[in-house]
Tab-separated table of C-alpha atoms and ligand atoms in Angstrom:
chain	number	residue	atom	x	y	z
A	5	UNK	CA	100.431	-11.360	30.831
A	6	UNK	CA	103.142	-14.052	30.607
A	7	UNK	CA	100.536	-16.789	30.141
A	8	UNK	CA	98.604	-14.654	27.654
A	9	UNK	CA	101.780	-14.023	25.615
A	10	UNK	CA	102.381	-17.787	25.404
A	11	UNK	CA	98.950	-18.097	23.846
A	12	UNK	CA	97.363	-19.809	26.834
A	13	UNK	CA	93.798	-18.908	27.761
A	14	UNK	CA	93.724	-16.763	30.898
A	15	UNK	CA	90.881	-17.014	33.376
A	16	UNK	CA	89.947	-13.593	34.811
A	17	UNK	CA	89.864	-13.303	38.618
A	18	UNK	CA	86.585	-11.388	38.336
A	19	UNK	CA	84.498	-12.576	35.381
A	20	UNK	CA	81.696	-10.414	34.003
A	21	UNK	CA	78.459	-11.831	35.388
A	22	UNK	CA	75.036	-10.673	34.230
A	23	UNK	CA	72.028	-11.732	36.284
A	24	UNK	CA	68.596	-12.151	34.730
A	25	UNK	CA	65.782	-10.210	36.421
A	26	UNK	CA	63.502	-12.781	38.136
A	27	UNK	CA	60.468	-10.867	36.752
A	28	UNK	CA	61.438	-12.003	33.207
A	29	UNK	CA	58.831	-14.339	31.647
A	30	UNK	CA	60.471	-17.773	32.206
A	31	UNK	CA	60.318	-18.931	28.567
A	32	UNK	CA	62.669	-16.094	27.498
A	33	UNK	CA	65.299	-16.571	30.233
A	34	UNK	CA	67.357	-19.249	28.415
A	35	UNK	CA	67.555	-17.046	25.299
A	36	UNK	CA	68.703	-13.980	27.246
A	37	UNK	CA	71.374	-16.128	28.922
A	38	UNK	CA	72.471	-17.516	25.551
A	39	UNK	CA	72.767	-13.960	24.187
A	40	UNK	CA	75.281	-13.150	26.946
A	41	UNK	CA	77.204	-16.431	26.747
A	42	UNK	CA	77.556	-16.003	22.960
A	43	UNK	CA	80.283	-13.453	23.780
A	44	UNK	CA	82.481	-16.166	25.358
A	45	UNK	CA	83.791	-17.158	21.930
A	46	UNK	CA	84.933	-13.582	21.278
A	47	UNK	CA	86.735	-13.441	24.633
A	48	UNK	CA	88.378	-16.811	23.939
A	49	UNK	CA	89.752	-15.424	20.671
A	50	UNK	CA	91.127	-12.509	22.729
A	51	UNK	CA	92.829	-14.990	25.072
A	52	UNK	CA	90.391	-15.350	27.960
A	53	UNK	CA	88.236	-18.187	29.183
A	54	UNK	CA	85.140	-17.984	31.378
A	55	UNK	CA	85.338	-14.203	31.079
A	56	UNK	CA	81.633	-13.527	30.653
A	57	UNK	CA	78.446	-15.352	31.612
A	58	UNK	CA	74.825	-14.910	32.566
A	59	UNK	CA	73.130	-16.471	35.577
A	60	UNK	CA	69.619	-16.681	36.870
A	61	UNK	CA	68.985	-14.460	39.874
A	62	UNK	CA	69.440	-16.594	43.036
A	63	UNK	CA	66.114	-17.332	44.603
A	64	UNK	CA	65.597	-16.551	48.299
A	65	UNK	CA	68.963	-14.848	48.847
A	66	UNK	CA	68.065	-11.922	51.107
A	67	UNK	CA	71.608	-10.497	50.896
A	68	UNK	CA	71.267	-9.680	47.175
A	69	UNK	CA	69.297	-6.782	45.661
A	70	UNK	CA	68.546	-6.085	41.976
A	71	UNK	CA	69.327	-2.409	42.630
A	72	UNK	CA	72.739	-3.166	44.156
A	73	UNK	CA	75.480	-1.513	42.076
A	74	UNK	CA	77.769	-4.466	42.714
A	75	UNK	CA	75.649	-6.643	40.421
A	76	UNK	CA	74.987	-6.348	36.707
A	77	UNK	CA	71.431	-7.218	35.764
A	78	UNK	CA	69.308	-7.578	32.629
A	79	UNK	CA	66.113	-5.923	33.847
A	80	UNK	CA	62.743	-6.830	32.335
A	81	UNK	CA	60.113	-4.099	32.051
A	82	UNK	CA	56.456	-5.010	31.472
A	83	UNK	CA	56.051	-2.038	29.145
A	84	UNK	CA	54.693	-1.281	25.688
A	85	UNK	CA	57.901	0.571	24.706
A	86	UNK	CA	59.542	-1.110	21.690
A	87	UNK	CA	63.201	-0.864	22.684
A	88	UNK	CA	66.090	-2.101	24.825
A	89	UNK	CA	69.262	-0.447	26.163
A	90	UNK	CA	72.707	-1.413	27.437
A	91	UNK	CA	74.640	1.192	29.419
A	92	UNK	CA	77.723	0.726	31.599
A	93	UNK	CA	79.412	2.412	34.537
A	94	UNK	CA	83.181	2.347	34.113
A	95	UNK	CA	86.268	3.611	35.875
A	96	UNK	CA	87.569	6.486	33.691
A	97	UNK	CA	91.172	5.826	34.797
A	98	UNK	CA	91.394	2.193	33.724
A	99	UNK	CA	88.352	1.678	31.532
A	100	UNK	CA	87.290	-1.168	33.827
A	101	UNK	CA	83.560	-1.755	33.534
A	102	UNK	CA	82.172	-1.699	37.049
A	103	UNK	CA	78.559	-2.624	36.490
A	104	UNK	CA	75.668	-2.493	34.067
A	105	UNK	CA	71.896	-2.502	34.301
A	106	UNK	CA	70.541	-3.455	30.895
A	107	UNK	CA	66.866	-2.845	30.222
A	108	UNK	CA	64.581	-4.696	27.874
A	109	UNK	CA	61.031	-3.569	27.431
A	110	UNK	CA	58.443	-6.240	26.788
A	111	UNK	CA	57.382	-4.805	23.433
A	112	UNK	CA	60.859	-4.981	21.906
A	113	UNK	CA	59.375	-8.353	20.899
A	114	UNK	CA	56.817	-6.560	18.757
A	115	UNK	CA	59.595	-4.559	17.111
A	116	UNK	CA	61.648	-7.630	16.204
A	117	UNK	CA	58.503	-9.468	15.094
A	118	UNK	CA	57.575	-6.735	12.643
A	119	UNK	CA	61.129	-6.378	11.288
A	120	UNK	CA	61.589	-10.102	10.851
A	121	UNK	CA	58.228	-10.467	9.133
A	122	UNK	CA	58.751	-7.605	6.674
A	123	UNK	CA	62.371	-8.466	5.910
A	124	UNK	CA	62.290	-12.260	5.687
A	125	UNK	CA	58.716	-13.581	5.266
A	126	UNK	CA	59.321	-14.130	1.553
A	127	UNK	CA	61.979	-16.731	2.416
A	128	UNK	CA	61.161	-17.941	5.954
A	129	UNK	CA	57.674	-19.505	6.309
A	130	UNK	CA	57.915	-19.156	10.125
A	131	UNK	CA	57.685	-15.369	9.706
A	132	UNK	CA	54.255	-15.516	8.065
A	133	UNK	CA	52.115	-14.983	11.153
A	134	UNK	CA	51.385	-12.444	13.875
A	135	UNK	CA	52.537	-14.650	16.732
A	136	UNK	CA	55.885	-16.362	16.144
A	137	UNK	CA	56.583	-19.694	17.793
A	138	UNK	CA	58.716	-19.651	20.964
A	139	UNK	CA	61.915	-20.855	19.297
A	140	UNK	CA	61.919	-18.127	16.626
A	141	UNK	CA	61.008	-15.346	19.096
A	142	UNK	CA	63.604	-16.734	21.500
A	143	UNK	CA	66.326	-16.459	18.853
A	144	UNK	CA	65.234	-12.881	18.148
A	145	UNK	CA	65.501	-12.051	21.873
A	146	UNK	CA	68.935	-13.701	21.941
A	147	UNK	CA	70.137	-11.338	19.203
A	148	UNK	CA	68.829	-8.272	21.087
A	149	UNK	CA	70.508	-9.558	24.259
A	150	UNK	CA	73.884	-9.951	22.494
A	151	UNK	CA	73.636	-6.463	20.972
A	152	UNK	CA	72.875	-4.765	24.287
A	153	UNK	CA	75.621	-6.739	26.072
A	154	UNK	CA	77.977	-5.475	23.338
A	155	UNK	CA	77.215	-1.910	24.424
A	156	UNK	CA	77.915	-2.730	28.055
A	157	UNK	CA	81.297	-4.116	26.963
A	158	UNK	CA	82.077	-0.697	25.505
A	159	UNK	CA	81.229	-1.235	21.827
A	160	UNK	CA	79.625	1.509	19.746
A	161	UNK	CA	77.266	0.913	16.850
A	162	UNK	CA	79.240	-0.149	13.787
A	163	UNK	CA	76.766	0.992	11.143
A	164	UNK	CA	79.382	0.605	8.413
A	165	UNK	CA	80.084	-3.070	8.996
A	166	UNK	CA	77.413	-4.295	6.576
A	167	UNK	CA	78.901	-2.174	3.762
A	168	UNK	CA	81.879	-4.556	3.655
A	169	UNK	CA	79.763	-7.468	2.420
A	170	UNK	CA	79.544	-7.729	-1.396
A	171	UNK	CA	75.867	-7.698	-2.377
A	172	UNK	CA	75.871	-11.015	-4.256
A	173	UNK	CA	77.412	-12.789	-1.223
A	174	UNK	CA	74.117	-12.125	0.574
A	175	UNK	CA	72.509	-14.556	-1.869
A	176	UNK	CA	75.318	-17.107	-1.658
A	177	UNK	CA	73.938	-19.730	0.749
A	178	UNK	CA	77.236	-21.332	1.734
A	179	UNK	CA	79.041	-18.026	2.150
A	180	UNK	CA	76.399	-16.091	4.057
A	181	UNK	CA	75.556	-18.980	6.384
A	182	UNK	CA	79.275	-19.286	7.225
A	183	UNK	CA	80.081	-15.581	7.563
A	184	UNK	CA	76.831	-13.743	8.311
A	185	UNK	CA	75.320	-10.855	6.361
A	186	UNK	CA	77.277	-8.327	8.421
A	187	UNK	CA	80.487	-8.701	10.428
A	188	UNK	CA	79.058	-6.976	13.494
A	189	UNK	CA	76.116	-7.509	15.811
A	190	UNK	CA	76.594	-3.836	16.717
A	191	UNK	CA	75.438	-2.838	13.218
A	192	UNK	CA	71.818	-1.901	12.693
A	193	UNK	CA	71.748	-4.483	9.934
A	194	UNK	CA	68.781	-6.454	11.284
A	195	UNK	CA	68.068	-9.338	8.855
A	196	UNK	CA	69.215	-10.441	5.416
A	197	UNK	CA	66.451	-8.892	3.299
A	198	UNK	CA	68.430	-9.495	0.100
A	199	UNK	CA	68.054	-13.302	0.232
A	200	UNK	CA	65.602	-14.488	-2.420
A	201	UNK	CA	63.302	-17.527	-2.032
A	202	UNK	CA	65.241	-19.515	-4.656
A	203	UNK	CA	68.491	-19.074	-2.663
A	204	UNK	CA	67.202	-21.409	0.096
A	205	UNK	CA	69.081	-19.571	2.814
A	206	UNK	CA	68.437	-20.799	6.376
A	207	UNK	CA	68.146	-18.813	9.621
A	208	UNK	CA	71.967	-18.823	9.920
A	209	UNK	CA	72.215	-16.680	6.840
A	210	UNK	CA	69.306	-14.401	7.788
A	211	UNK	CA	70.151	-13.544	11.426
A	212	UNK	CA	72.857	-11.205	12.729
A	213	UNK	CA	75.522	-12.703	14.981
A	214	UNK	CA	78.647	-11.762	16.939
A	215	UNK	CA	80.978	-11.509	13.979
A	216	UNK	CA	84.553	-10.911	12.894
A	217	UNK	CA	84.452	-7.196	13.718
A	218	UNK	CA	83.083	-7.813	17.239
A	219	UNK	CA	85.737	-10.440	17.949
A	220	UNK	CA	88.435	-8.089	16.755
A	221	UNK	CA	87.019	-5.185	18.835
A	222	UNK	CA	87.114	-7.367	21.975
A	223	UNK	CA	90.653	-8.458	21.155
A	224	UNK	CA	91.743	-4.825	20.739
A	225	UNK	CA	89.836	-3.529	23.758
A	226	UNK	CA	90.478	-6.335	26.243
A	227	UNK	CA	93.650	-8.008	24.971
A	228	UNK	CA	97.191	-7.000	25.858
A	229	UNK	CA	98.936	-4.500	23.597
A	230	UNK	CA	102.709	-4.582	24.120
A	231	UNK	CA	104.701	-1.457	25.024
A	232	UNK	CA	106.600	-0.173	28.056
A	233	UNK	CA	104.974	3.249	27.997
A	234	UNK	CA	101.556	4.551	26.998
A	235	UNK	CA	103.141	6.202	23.929
A	236	UNK	CA	104.633	2.891	22.759
A	237	UNK	CA	101.342	1.131	23.330
A	238	UNK	CA	99.572	3.743	21.227
A	239	UNK	CA	102.011	3.238	18.343
A	240	UNK	CA	101.683	-0.546	18.602
A	241	UNK	CA	97.907	-0.234	18.751
A	242	UNK	CA	97.935	1.802	15.525
A	243	UNK	CA	100.142	-0.811	13.844
A	244	UNK	CA	97.830	-3.587	14.998
A	245	UNK	CA	94.746	-1.783	13.643
A	246	UNK	CA	96.358	-1.047	10.258
A	247	UNK	CA	97.594	-4.624	9.882
A	248	UNK	CA	94.268	-6.149	10.948
A	249	UNK	CA	92.251	-4.055	8.495
A	250	UNK	CA	94.687	-4.768	5.656
A	251	UNK	CA	94.308	-8.503	6.275
A	252	UNK	CA	90.539	-8.458	6.618
A	253	UNK	CA	88.560	-5.411	5.425
A	254	UNK	CA	85.399	-6.852	7.022
A	255	UNK	CA	86.768	-5.695	10.369
A	256	UNK	CA	86.186	-2.082	9.319
A	257	UNK	CA	84.414	0.371	11.614
A	258	UNK	CA	82.199	3.245	10.464
A	259	UNK	CA	79.308	5.171	11.924
A	260	UNK	CA	77.291	8.311	11.347
A	261	UNK	CA	76.972	8.634	15.104
A	262	UNK	CA	80.438	10.199	15.241
A	263	UNK	CA	79.573	13.038	12.873
A	264	UNK	CA	79.454	12.416	9.117
A	265	UNK	CA	75.842	11.713	8.221
A	266	UNK	CA	76.386	11.849	4.437
A	267	UNK	CA	78.519	8.696	4.069
A	268	UNK	CA	76.258	6.169	2.304
A	269	UNK	CA	78.282	3.258	3.692
A	270	UNK	CA	77.524	3.955	7.344
A	271	UNK	CA	73.726	3.928	7.352
A	272	UNK	CA	71.424	2.057	9.657
A	273	UNK	CA	69.049	-0.649	8.405
A	274	UNK	CA	70.954	-1.057	5.112
A	275	UNK	CA	72.972	-3.955	3.691
A	276	UNK	CA	75.951	-4.618	1.408
A	277	UNK	CA	78.429	-2.634	-0.669
A	278	UNK	CA	75.701	-1.579	-3.104
A	279	UNK	CA	72.327	-0.493	-1.701
A	280	UNK	CA	70.877	0.027	-5.168
A	281	UNK	CA	71.222	-3.679	-5.953
A	282	UNK	CA	70.497	-4.794	-2.362
A	283	UNK	CA	67.311	-2.742	-2.098
A	284	UNK	CA	66.195	-3.831	-5.539
A	285	UNK	CA	66.223	-7.372	-4.103
A	286	UNK	CA	64.537	-6.044	-0.963
A	287	UNK	CA	61.701	-4.566	-3.032
A	288	UNK	CA	61.321	-7.866	-4.921
A	289	UNK	CA	60.698	-9.494	-1.545
A	290	UNK	CA	58.269	-6.766	-0.436
A	291	UNK	CA	56.259	-7.412	-3.612
A	292	UNK	CA	56.067	-11.106	-2.677
A	293	UNK	CA	55.030	-10.264	0.887
A	294	UNK	CA	52.399	-7.579	0.180
A	295	UNK	CA	50.066	-9.865	-1.783
A	296	UNK	CA	50.047	-12.296	1.146
A	297	UNK	CA	49.621	-9.764	3.944
A	298	UNK	CA	45.815	-10.136	4.332
A	299	UNK	CA	46.338	-13.884	4.868
A	300	UNK	CA	49.455	-13.661	7.052
A	301	UNK	CA	48.066	-10.978	9.387
A	302	UNK	CA	44.681	-12.665	9.873
A	303	UNK	CA	43.675	-13.664	13.412
A	304	UNK	CA	40.287	-15.117	14.215
A	305	UNK	CA	37.854	-12.639	15.737
A	306	UNK	CA	40.135	-9.653	15.068
A	307	UNK	CA	39.529	-6.641	12.831
A	308	UNK	CA	42.013	-5.212	10.314
A	309	UNK	CA	44.324	-3.537	12.853
A	310	UNK	CA	47.035	-6.149	12.193
A	311	UNK	CA	46.827	-5.589	8.448
A	312	UNK	CA	46.953	-1.824	8.914
A	313	UNK	CA	49.961	-2.060	11.195
A	314	UNK	CA	52.012	-4.475	9.093
A	315	UNK	CA	51.151	-2.674	5.853
A	316	UNK	CA	52.480	0.467	7.590
A	317	UNK	CA	55.670	-1.444	8.432
A	318	UNK	CA	56.003	-2.589	4.836
A	319	UNK	CA	55.613	0.929	3.439
A	320	UNK	CA	58.107	2.100	6.088
A	321	UNK	CA	60.640	-0.511	4.931
A	322	UNK	CA	60.209	0.594	1.300
A	323	UNK	CA	60.759	4.194	2.420
A	324	UNK	CA	63.971	3.121	4.209
A	325	UNK	CA	65.214	1.450	1.014
A	326	UNK	CA	64.651	4.685	-0.880
A	327	UNK	CA	66.409	6.821	1.738
A	328	UNK	CA	69.476	4.548	1.725
A	329	UNK	CA	69.805	5.124	-1.991
A	330	UNK	CA	69.333	8.918	-1.844
A	331	UNK	CA	72.340	9.139	0.499
A	332	UNK	CA	74.567	8.181	-2.446
A	333	UNK	CA	73.651	11.332	-4.381
A	334	UNK	CA	76.144	13.986	-3.332
A	335	UNK	CA	77.528	11.501	-0.787
A	336	UNK	CA	80.959	11.819	0.834
A	337	UNK	CA	82.884	8.850	2.220
A	338	UNK	CA	84.772	9.347	5.454
A	339	UNK	CA	87.380	6.681	6.257
A	340	UNK	CA	89.031	7.067	9.666
A	341	UNK	CA	92.813	7.048	9.242
A	342	UNK	CA	95.966	7.829	11.177
A	343	UNK	CA	98.848	9.708	9.531
A	344	UNK	CA	100.663	6.409	8.953
A	345	UNK	CA	97.959	5.227	6.525
A	346	UNK	CA	97.921	6.250	2.860
A	347	UNK	CA	95.035	7.952	1.047
A	348	UNK	CA	92.447	10.591	1.852
A	349	UNK	CA	89.937	10.559	4.679
A	350	UNK	CA	87.201	12.363	2.706
A	351	UNK	CA	86.360	11.120	-0.797
A	352	UNK	CA	83.348	11.609	-3.059
A	353	UNK	CA	80.997	8.800	-4.076
A	354	UNK	CA	81.942	7.780	-7.673
A	355	UNK	CA	79.885	9.427	-10.415
A	356	UNK	CA	78.651	6.085	-11.782
A	357	UNK	CA	77.344	5.103	-8.330
A	358	UNK	CA	75.494	8.396	-7.994
A	359	UNK	CA	73.905	7.926	-11.423
A	360	UNK	CA	72.929	4.389	-10.433
A	361	UNK	CA	71.260	5.856	-7.330
A	362	UNK	CA	69.296	8.334	-9.406
A	363	UNK	CA	68.151	5.577	-11.766
A	364	UNK	CA	66.904	3.549	-8.770
A	365	UNK	CA	64.883	6.509	-7.508
A	366	UNK	CA	63.380	7.168	-10.918
A	367	UNK	CA	62.570	3.502	-11.306
A	368	UNK	CA	61.127	2.806	-7.864
A	369	UNK	CA	59.740	6.151	-6.685
A	370	UNK	CA	59.119	8.674	-9.460
A	371	UNK	CA	57.582	5.892	-11.505
A	372	UNK	CA	54.562	5.389	-9.253
A	373	UNK	CA	55.008	2.152	-7.268
A	374	UNK	CA	51.502	0.889	-8.049
A	375	UNK	CA	52.280	-2.461	-6.371
A	376	UNK	CA	52.109	-0.631	-3.011
A	377	UNK	CA	48.569	0.589	-3.800
A	378	UNK	CA	47.097	-2.867	-3.282
A	379	UNK	CA	43.295	-2.529	-3.272
A	380	UNK	CA	42.879	-5.773	-1.334
A	381	UNK	CA	44.629	-4.000	1.516
A	382	UNK	CA	43.717	-0.323	1.117
A	383	UNK	CA	39.985	-1.023	0.890
A	384	UNK	CA	40.198	-2.726	4.284
A	385	UNK	CA	42.238	-0.118	6.144
A	386	UNK	CA	42.085	3.305	4.576
A	387	UNK	CA	39.390	5.781	3.632
A	388	UNK	CA	40.142	7.094	0.105
A	389	UNK	CA	39.729	10.686	1.273
A	390	UNK	CA	42.977	10.583	3.251
A	391	UNK	CA	46.319	11.259	1.591
A	392	UNK	CA	47.979	8.087	0.355
A	393	UNK	CA	51.283	7.275	2.027
A	394	UNK	CA	52.853	6.512	-1.345
A	395	UNK	CA	52.270	10.044	-2.578
A	396	UNK	CA	53.881	11.430	0.583
A	397	UNK	CA	56.974	9.302	-0.027
A	398	UNK	CA	57.225	10.444	-3.658
A	399	UNK	CA	57.053	14.118	-2.677
A	400	UNK	CA	59.476	13.708	0.245
A	401	UNK	CA	61.946	11.887	-1.982
A	402	UNK	CA	61.933	14.699	-4.527
A	403	UNK	CA	62.368	17.285	-1.761
A	404	UNK	CA	65.118	15.209	-0.161
A	405	UNK	CA	66.971	14.869	-3.440
A	406	UNK	CA	66.877	18.641	-3.946
A	407	UNK	CA	67.764	19.405	-0.324
A	408	UNK	CA	69.900	22.600	-0.278
A	409	UNK	CA	72.697	21.045	1.814
A	410	UNK	CA	73.021	18.212	-0.737
A	411	UNK	CA	73.100	20.656	-3.659
A	412	UNK	CA	75.656	22.808	-1.877
A	413	UNK	CA	77.843	19.755	-1.202
A	414	UNK	CA	77.695	18.835	-4.881
A	415	UNK	CA	78.882	22.304	-5.888
A	416	UNK	CA	81.737	22.261	-3.358
A	417	UNK	CA	82.720	18.707	-4.391
A	418	UNK	CA	82.954	19.776	-8.042
A	419	UNK	CA	85.420	22.495	-7.001
A	420	UNK	CA	87.479	20.229	-4.811
A	421	UNK	CA	87.541	16.994	-6.813
A	422	UNK	CA	87.146	18.312	-10.353
A	423	UNK	CA	83.978	18.902	-12.397
A	424	UNK	CA	84.673	16.015	-14.786
A	425	UNK	CA	85.005	13.496	-11.930
A	426	UNK	CA	81.882	14.065	-9.884
A	427	UNK	CA	78.133	13.938	-10.452
A	428	UNK	CA	77.361	17.622	-10.904
A	429	UNK	CA	74.579	19.799	-9.580
A	430	UNK	CA	73.621	20.387	-13.248
A	431	UNK	CA	73.560	16.637	-13.946
A	432	UNK	CA	71.124	16.147	-11.065
A	433	UNK	CA	68.893	19.006	-12.305
A	434	UNK	CA	68.835	17.608	-15.864
A	435	UNK	CA	68.162	14.044	-14.715
A	436	UNK	CA	65.386	15.220	-12.371
A	437	UNK	CA	63.733	17.330	-15.059
A	438	UNK	CA	63.821	14.460	-17.553
A	439	UNK	CA	62.419	12.050	-14.993
A	440	UNK	CA	59.575	14.245	-13.723
A	441	UNK	CA	58.524	15.548	-17.162
A	442	UNK	CA	59.080	12.306	-19.072
A	443	UNK	CA	55.429	12.106	-20.230
A	444	UNK	CA	55.592	15.563	-21.811
A	445	UNK	CA	58.127	14.554	-24.455
A	446	UNK	CA	56.237	11.344	-25.225
A	447	UNK	CA	52.691	12.765	-25.249
A	448	UNK	CA	51.591	10.342	-22.527
A	449	UNK	CA	49.037	10.973	-19.755
A	450	UNK	CA	50.365	11.773	-16.248
A	451	UNK	CA	48.908	9.783	-13.337
A	452	UNK	CA	47.449	11.512	-10.257
A	453	UNK	CA	50.478	10.623	-8.137
A	454	UNK	CA	53.049	12.011	-10.533
A	455	UNK	CA	51.038	15.197	-10.931
A	456	UNK	CA	51.877	15.953	-7.279
A	457	UNK	CA	55.602	15.977	-8.087
B	502	ZN	ZN1	72.467	-0.400	20.126
């Protein structure tokens, strides 16, 4: 502690060592190791050196077993499951992490391939094929490795981190390459889908990284907080948190996983402080990608399964964009606070933001998104007798918007915050009616999709 207080880097007696499962395909081992070692910088900022590292599993050492609870291991599973996980076993008295067996399933590579393609292919030419080159896939594996290691270090998902990045900064090459599109690798913020081709943003500005929030969380969790007693430490911890957030709001933490699922800032797969603008950019990119999909998914000797699958991913991404926006209508912010901090914990989403959300939905969903009904694709993958996915999304969006719990929340919010301040239940009904029946007042024909609304 004395050395740490003087600002000298302290070397832990027992560093955190993660071994790589020897069954791992050899070309991915260096990237998994890099994903672990990337945390060293965060520990150095917290005052520790050589605190965390990954090593290859020693060959021919009969005294070591992958199942041994004394070793932490990144296990590789030759499986078609598209996921990975990072648990830990810790001592409940001290919080010391005793061991961890991380799992990564082979097909998590398919998951990151599809995300990266759909979110960045408009700006990154390397994403325009079904099989990425080793370097790109390796970097994607490295990001998954860092995220899962973050869990084993005790970090939760910080879904709200991305909401602290102003939307236009995501298009600012110098800024986003220096700071990252989200301040936390523990966010489900995936890739910078807002970047437009003319912004010329490189991989640094498209990929997630261990960011300012993660470094701060390690400092808080692993660093020394002064105080003779537990009570004093708690008070000092609160002061440290308040001061840190006041100095840098990007270190904010928010998640729906702790309860409030109606805060539009703490969503997964979204970006920036304004999802209406961010997802407008996202849709611009999807429009650039969709016309190229037949070419980019083509593999010699294959049928249209690739096209079908990636088109499904693209429609899924569009659907995600829409759902992010809906959350703003009747949304309630929840900002974790202690009694020493000013302001309310629960606040309503400003009326103008809610109206902006409705306009987005009218613009991109209720107005039939004909760009998604690309005949060059549909005629290759889908029999016209089956229900079109686009129509399903339109109907679900309308139902979601008029969900009883949302309507109820809007009525209660009007009582609590004042009818002139919030977007009212009646406002939503009027706006919906005008949007759905817009042709009636203008004597225009109604297309087959809108007739289903
Ligand atoms: Zn996770």
